[in-house]
Amino acid sequence: MIDSLKTSKDTKKFQATRKQLDGRLKQIAGDLPAIEKELHQLDADAADKVHRLEGKLREYMNTLKEATTYAEQLVNEKIKKDVYIEREKTLKQKQDSLVSEIKALQRGL
């Protein structure tokens, strides 16, 4: 999604898609507490792992939002390309770390 913004620079389409995805994410996030509560009654250890997994997923989503903001700033010429590249590299490292942690938590379930 971010790459398509960088190539087409169609910010209106990008923002509409982003709003749609954010809405779906909020809906899913709203369903999680009830699922966690039910799981906690069945298996407290698994519920704890799911809770940690949810936190890591939230962190990952925040990095995606940051990447989106940086891409928009680049397209709108509010930041320079070299600044964008450095920020993107930092975010990519953080995302890779989070993915590793998420996979480890998933294996533990």
Tab-separated table of N, CA and C in Angstrom:
chain	number	residue	atom	x	y	z
A	1	MET	N	0.827	-1.181	0.000
A	1	MET	CA	0.000	0.000	0.000
A	1	MET	C	0.879	1.256	0.000
A	2	ILE	N	1.899	1.264	0.844
A	2	ILE	CA	2.778	2.431	0.916
A	2	ILE	C	3.557	2.591	-0.384
A	3	ASP	N	4.003	1.464	-0.945
A	3	ASP	CA	4.740	1.538	-2.201
A	3	ASP	C	3.886	2.102	-3.326
A	4	SER	N	2.587	1.750	-3.332
A	4	SER	CA	1.721	2.289	-4.379
A	4	SER	C	1.555	3.797	-4.228
A	5	LEU	N	1.537	4.293	-2.996
A	5	LEU	CA	1.454	5.735	-2.778
A	5	LEU	C	2.713	6.408	-3.323
A	6	LYS	N	3.856	5.802	-3.047
A	6	LYS	CA	5.099	6.413	-3.494
A	6	LYS	C	5.177	6.461	-5.018
A	7	THR	N	4.639	5.463	-5.695
A	7	THR	CA	4.751	5.447	-7.155
A	7	THR	C	3.654	6.257	-7.828
A	8	SER	N	2.415	6.179	-7.322
A	8	SER	CA	1.323	6.880	-8.001
A	8	SER	C	1.073	8.274	-7.441
A	9	LYS	N	1.431	8.478	-6.194
A	9	LYS	CA	1.201	9.747	-5.501
A	9	LYS	C	-0.284	10.101	-5.453
A	10	ASP	N	-1.137	9.087	-5.480
A	10	ASP	CA	-2.586	9.276	-5.395
A	10	ASP	C	-2.976	9.270	-3.921
A	11	THR	N	-2.840	10.410	-3.269
A	11	THR	CA	-3.046	10.472	-1.823
A	11	THR	C	-4.503	10.288	-1.429
A	12	LYS	N	-5.442	10.720	-2.254
A	12	LYS	CA	-6.857	10.582	-1.897
A	12	LYS	C	-7.267	9.111	-1.856
A	13	LYS	N	-6.871	8.351	-2.853
A	13	LYS	CA	-7.173	6.914	-2.873
A	13	LYS	C	-6.473	6.227	-1.708
A	14	PHE	N	-5.256	6.625	-1.473
A	14	PHE	CA	-4.471	6.049	-0.388
A	14	PHE	C	-5.141	6.314	0.962
A	15	GLN	N	-5.575	7.542	1.188
A	15	GLN	CA	-6.216	7.889	2.457
A	15	GLN	C	-7.539	7.156	2.632
A	16	ALA	N	-8.291	6.965	1.560
A	16	ALA	CA	-9.559	6.227	1.636
A	16	ALA	C	-9.303	4.771	2.007
A	17	THR	N	-8.307	4.177	1.391
A	17	THR	CA	-7.951	2.792	1.707
A	17	THR	C	-7.466	2.685	3.140
A	18	ARG	N	-6.685	3.651	3.558
A	18	ARG	CA	-6.174	3.655	4.928
A	18	ARG	C	-7.313	3.746	5.941
A	19	LYS	N	-8.287	4.599	5.690
A	19	LYS	CA	-9.436	4.721	6.593
A	19	LYS	C	-10.202	3.409	6.675
A	20	GLN	N	-10.364	2.760	5.538
A	20	GLN	CA	-11.075	1.485	5.506
A	20	GLN	C	-10.325	0.431	6.334
A	21	LEU	N	-9.022	0.355	6.153
A	21	LEU	CA	-8.221	-0.611	6.904
A	21	LEU	C	-8.191	-0.283	8.392
A	22	ASP	N	-8.106	0.998	8.722
A	22	ASP	CA	-8.132	1.397	10.128
A	22	ASP	C	-9.453	1.013	10.782
A	23	GLY	N	-10.555	1.149	10.034
A	23	GLY	CA	-11.863	0.763	10.557
A	23	GLY	C	-11.944	-0.722	10.837
A	24	ARG	N	-11.413	-1.528	9.926
A	24	ARG	CA	-11.404	-2.984	10.141
A	24	ARG	C	-10.533	-3.350	11.335
A	25	LEU	N	-9.409	-2.688	11.451
A	25	LEU	CA	-8.511	-2.956	12.573
A	25	LEU	C	-9.178	-2.623	13.902
A	26	LYS	N	-9.878	-1.499	13.970
A	26	LYS	CA	-10.582	-1.125	15.198
A	26	LYS	C	-11.654	-2.145	15.544
A	27	GLN	N	-12.346	-2.646	14.536
A	27	GLN	CA	-13.377	-3.653	14.779
A	27	GLN	C	-12.754	-4.929	15.351
A	28	ILE	N	-11.674	-5.365	14.768
A	28	ILE	CA	-10.998	-6.567	15.244
A	28	ILE	C	-10.462	-6.340	16.652
A	29	ALA	N	-9.846	-5.196	16.876
A	29	ALA	CA	-9.307	-4.880	18.199
A	29	ALA	C	-10.422	-4.824	19.245
A	30	GLY	N	-11.602	-4.385	18.845
A	30	GLY	CA	-12.733	-4.335	19.766
A	30	GLY	C	-13.238	-5.709	20.151
A	31	ASP	N	-13.069	-6.687	19.261
A	31	ASP	CA	-13.514	-8.054	19.537
A	31	ASP	C	-12.544	-8.816	20.436
A	32	LEU	N	-11.300	-8.418	20.470
A	32	LEU	CA	-10.274	-9.167	21.195
A	32	LEU	C	-10.489	-9.284	22.702
A	33	PRO	N	-10.913	-8.247	23.422
A	33	PRO	CA	-11.079	-8.405	24.871
A	33	PRO	C	-12.061	-9.526	25.257
A	34	ALA	N	-13.154	-9.656	24.534
A	34	ALA	CA	-14.117	-10.715	24.833
A	34	ALA	C	-13.506	-12.092	24.567
A	35	ILE	N	-12.757	-12.201	23.496
A	35	ILE	CA	-12.102	-13.471	23.165
A	35	ILE	C	-11.063	-13.808	24.234
A	36	GLU	N	-10.284	-12.802	24.643
A	36	GLU	CA	-9.270	-13.013	25.684
A	36	GLU	C	-9.911	-13.467	26.991
A	37	LYS	N	-11.007	-12.856	27.359
A	37	LYS	CA	-11.691	-13.200	28.608
A	37	LYS	C	-12.148	-14.653	28.578
A	38	GLU	N	-12.732	-15.054	27.474
A	38	GLU	CA	-13.187	-16.439	27.333
A	38	GLU	C	-12.004	-17.401	27.361
A	39	LEU	N	-10.939	-17.037	26.690
A	39	LEU	CA	-9.745	-17.880	26.668
A	39	LEU	C	-9.122	-17.985	28.053
A	40	HIS	N	-9.144	-16.887	28.791
A	40	HIS	CA	-8.568	-16.889	30.143
A	40	HIS	C	-9.261	-17.915	31.039
A	41	GLN	N	-10.555	-18.083	30.857
A	41	GLN	CA	-11.295	-19.067	31.634
A	41	GLN	C	-10.890	-20.488	31.264
A	42	LEU	N	-10.496	-20.675	30.005
A	42	LEU	CA	-10.115	-22.013	29.537
A	42	LEU	C	-8.649	-22.335	29.820
A	43	ASP	N	-7.777	-21.350	29.602
A	43	ASP	CA	-6.338	-21.584	29.766
A	43	ASP	C	-5.652	-20.238	30.031
A	44	ALA	N	-5.323	-19.992	31.300
A	44	ALA	CA	-4.755	-18.697	31.698
A	44	ALA	C	-3.405	-18.432	31.027
A	45	ASP	N	-2.576	-19.463	30.876
A	45	ASP	CA	-1.266	-19.286	30.256
A	45	ASP	C	-1.414	-18.879	28.789
A	46	ALA	N	-2.305	-19.539	28.088
A	46	ALA	CA	-2.539	-19.196	26.684
A	46	ALA	C	-3.108	-17.783	26.569
A	47	ALA	N	-3.975	-17.417	27.505
A	47	ALA	CA	-4.557	-16.073	27.483
A	47	ALA	C	-3.468	-15.017	27.667
A	48	ASP	N	-2.496	-15.299	28.540
A	48	ASP	CA	-1.387	-14.371	28.748
A	48	ASP	C	-0.566	-14.223	27.466
A	49	LYS	N	-0.320	-15.330	26.786
A	49	LYS	CA	0.445	-15.278	25.534
A	49	LYS	C	-0.318	-14.514	24.458
A	50	VAL	N	-1.613	-14.712	24.402
A	50	VAL	CA	-2.438	-13.996	23.427
A	50	VAL	C	-2.401	-12.499	23.728
A	51	HIS	N	-2.434	-12.164	25.013
A	51	HIS	CA	-2.374	-10.750	25.402
A	51	HIS	C	-1.046	-10.119	24.967
A	52	ARG	N	0.051	-10.853	25.178
A	52	ARG	CA	1.361	-10.346	24.736
A	52	ARG	C	1.423	-10.254	23.218
A	53	LEU	N	0.831	-11.242	22.539
A	53	LEU	CA	0.788	-11.238	21.088
A	53	LEU	C	0.017	-10.027	20.582
A	54	GLU	N	-1.086	-9.731	21.222
A	54	GLU	CA	-1.891	-8.567	20.853
A	54	GLU	C	-1.074	-7.278	20.992
A	55	GLY	N	-0.297	-7.190	22.067
A	55	GLY	CA	0.547	-6.010	22.267
A	55	GLY	C	1.584	-5.853	21.171
A	56	LYS	N	2.199	-6.966	20.781
A	56	LYS	CA	3.200	-6.920	19.706
A	56	LYS	C	2.553	-6.553	18.375
A	57	LEU	N	1.359	-7.082	18.130
A	57	LEU	CA	0.646	-6.732	16.898
A	57	LEU	C	0.295	-5.248	16.881
A	58	ARG	N	-0.084	-4.724	18.029
A	58	ARG	CA	-0.402	-3.291	18.122
A	58	ARG	C	0.848	-2.458	17.828
A	59	GLU	N	1.992	-2.881	18.385
A	59	GLU	CA	3.249	-2.175	18.105
A	59	GLU	C	3.566	-2.210	16.610
A	60	TYR	N	3.358	-3.388	15.995
A	60	TYR	CA	3.631	-3.536	14.568
A	60	TYR	C	2.731	-2.604	13.756
A	61	MET	N	1.454	-2.549	14.106
A	61	MET	CA	0.527	-1.668	13.406
A	61	MET	C	0.942	-0.204	13.555
A	62	ASN	N	1.463	0.153	14.717
A	62	ASN	CA	1.944	1.524	14.918
A	62	ASN	C	3.113	1.841	13.996
A	63	THR	N	3.987	0.856	13.776
A	63	THR	CA	5.099	1.096	12.854
A	63	THR	C	4.587	1.268	11.430
A	64	LEU	N	3.526	0.544	11.076
A	64	LEU	CA	2.938	0.719	9.744
A	64	LEU	C	2.329	2.107	9.593
A	65	LYS	N	1.691	2.582	10.660
A	65	LYS	CA	1.117	3.935	10.619
A	65	LYS	C	2.224	4.977	10.481
A	66	GLU	N	3.323	4.752	11.194
A	66	GLU	CA	4.460	5.679	11.066
A	66	GLU	C	4.987	5.681	9.640
A	67	ALA	N	5.126	4.487	9.056
A	67	ALA	CA	5.627	4.381	7.688
A	67	ALA	C	4.700	5.105	6.720
A	68	THR	N	3.412	4.986	6.953
A	68	THR	CA	2.429	5.674	6.120
A	68	THR	C	2.588	7.184	6.233
A	69	THR	N	2.748	7.655	7.451
A	69	THR	CA	2.927	9.094	7.671
A	69	THR	C	4.183	9.588	6.964
A	70	TYR	N	5.260	8.836	7.082
A	70	TYR	CA	6.502	9.239	6.425
A	70	TYR	C	6.343	9.249	4.905
A	71	ALA	N	5.637	8.258	4.360
A	71	ALA	CA	5.425	8.211	2.911
A	71	ALA	C	4.600	9.411	2.459
A	72	GLU	N	3.573	9.749	3.221
A	72	GLU	CA	2.763	10.921	2.879
A	72	GLU	C	3.602	12.196	2.927
A	73	GLN	N	4.461	12.299	3.944
A	73	GLN	CA	5.315	13.476	4.052
A	73	GLN	C	6.284	13.559	2.874
A	74	LEU	N	6.795	12.413	2.446
A	74	LEU	CA	7.703	12.391	1.298
A	74	LEU	C	6.976	12.832	0.027
A	75	VAL	N	5.785	12.273	-0.187
A	75	VAL	CA	5.014	12.611	-1.382
A	75	VAL	C	4.645	14.093	-1.388
A	76	ASN	N	4.298	14.615	-0.228
A	76	ASN	CA	3.917	16.027	-0.127
A	76	ASN	C	5.123	16.951	0.041
A	77	GLU	N	6.324	16.378	-0.100
A	77	GLU	CA	7.585	17.108	-0.052
A	77	GLU	C	7.798	17.850	1.271
A	78	LYS	N	7.340	17.232	2.358
A	78	LYS	CA	7.556	17.813	3.685
A	78	LYS	C	8.838	17.298	4.317
A	79	ILE	N	9.338	16.173	3.814
A	79	ILE	CA	10.642	15.669	4.247
A	79	ILE	C	11.442	15.300	2.997
A	80	LYS	N	12.744	15.291	3.159
A	80	LYS	CA	13.623	14.956	2.041
A	80	LYS	C	13.743	13.444	1.921
A	81	LYS	N	14.121	13.011	0.735
A	81	LYS	CA	14.197	11.582	0.447
A	81	LYS	C	15.204	10.873	1.351
A	82	ASP	N	16.349	11.487	1.616
A	82	ASP	CA	17.347	10.829	2.466
A	82	ASP	C	16.839	10.655	3.902
A	83	VAL	N	16.067	11.613	4.393
A	83	VAL	CA	15.467	11.504	5.731
A	83	VAL	C	14.444	10.369	5.726
A	84	TYR	N	13.646	10.317	4.656
A	84	TYR	CA	12.651	9.252	4.532
A	84	TYR	C	13.320	7.884	4.515
A	85	ILE	N	14.376	7.739	3.744
A	85	ILE	CA	15.074	6.452	3.623
A	85	ILE	C	15.616	6.013	4.974
A	86	GLU	N	16.186	6.929	5.714
A	86	GLU	CA	16.729	6.592	7.042
A	86	GLU	C	15.614	6.161	7.998
A	87	ARG	N	14.522	6.907	7.994
A	87	ARG	CA	13.389	6.552	8.861
A	87	ARG	C	12.801	5.209	8.461
A	88	GLU	N	12.689	4.969	7.168
A	88	GLU	CA	12.145	3.711	6.675
A	88	GLU	C	13.037	2.536	7.082
A	89	LYS	N	14.342	2.746	7.030
A	89	LYS	CA	15.275	1.692	7.416
A	89	LYS	C	15.131	1.366	8.904
A	90	THR	N	15.014	2.387	9.728
A	90	THR	CA	14.840	2.195	11.168
A	90	THR	C	13.534	1.452	11.461
A	91	LEU	N	12.465	1.869	10.792
A	91	LEU	CA	11.178	1.203	10.986
A	91	LEU	C	11.217	-0.247	10.520
A	92	LYS	N	11.899	-0.509	9.421
A	92	LYS	CA	12.011	-1.873	8.896
A	92	LYS	C	12.712	-2.770	9.907
A	93	GLN	N	13.753	-2.276	10.544
A	93	GLN	CA	14.454	-3.064	11.559
A	93	GLN	C	13.531	-3.369	12.740
A	94	LYS	N	12.777	-2.358	13.163
A	94	LYS	CA	11.837	-2.550	14.265
A	94	LYS	C	10.753	-3.549	13.875
A	95	GLN	N	10.255	-3.438	12.646
A	95	GLN	CA	9.226	-4.364	12.180
A	95	GLN	C	9.755	-5.792	12.120
A	96	ASP	N	10.986	-5.964	11.632
A	96	ASP	CA	11.573	-7.298	11.570
A	96	ASP	C	11.708	-7.906	12.958
A	97	SER	N	12.107	-7.099	13.917
A	97	SER	CA	12.224	-7.564	15.298
A	97	SER	C	10.869	-7.973	15.857
A	98	LEU	N	9.856	-7.147	15.599
A	98	LEU	CA	8.508	-7.456	16.075
A	98	LEU	C	7.957	-8.724	15.425
A	99	VAL	N	8.220	-8.908	14.143
A	99	VAL	CA	7.761	-10.118	13.455
A	99	VAL	C	8.393	-11.357	14.089
A	100	SER	N	9.668	-11.276	14.417
A	100	SER	CA	10.335	-12.404	15.081
A	100	SER	C	9.690	-12.712	16.430
A	101	GLU	N	9.392	-11.662	17.194
A	101	GLU	CA	8.755	-11.848	18.501
A	101	GLU	C	7.350	-12.414	18.345
A	102	ILE	N	6.617	-11.942	17.354
A	102	ILE	CA	5.255	-12.427	17.108
A	102	ILE	C	5.284	-13.904	16.732
A	103	LYS	N	6.208	-14.271	15.859
A	103	LYS	CA	6.315	-15.684	15.447
A	103	LYS	C	6.674	-16.570	16.628
A	104	ALA	N	7.545	-16.079	17.494
A	104	ALA	CA	7.914	-16.857	18.687
A	104	ALA	C	6.711	-17.061	19.605
A	105	LEU	N	5.917	-16.022	19.787
A	105	LEU	CA	4.706	-16.148	20.601
A	105	LEU	C	3.700	-17.098	19.962
A	106	GLN	N	3.578	-17.052	18.649
A	106	GLN	CA	2.663	-17.946	17.949
A	106	GLN	C	3.081	-19.403	18.099
A	107	ARG	N	4.375	-19.642	18.015
A	107	ARG	CA	4.863	-21.015	18.190
A	107	ARG	C	4.583	-21.524	19.593
A	108	GLY	N	4.582	-20.619	20.562
A	108	GLY	CA	4.346	-20.994	21.964
A	108	GLY	C	2.897	-21.281	22.279
A	109	LEU	N	2.007	-20.956	21.364
A	109	LEU	CA	0.585	-21.209	21.608
A	109	LEU	C	0.214	-22.595	21.235
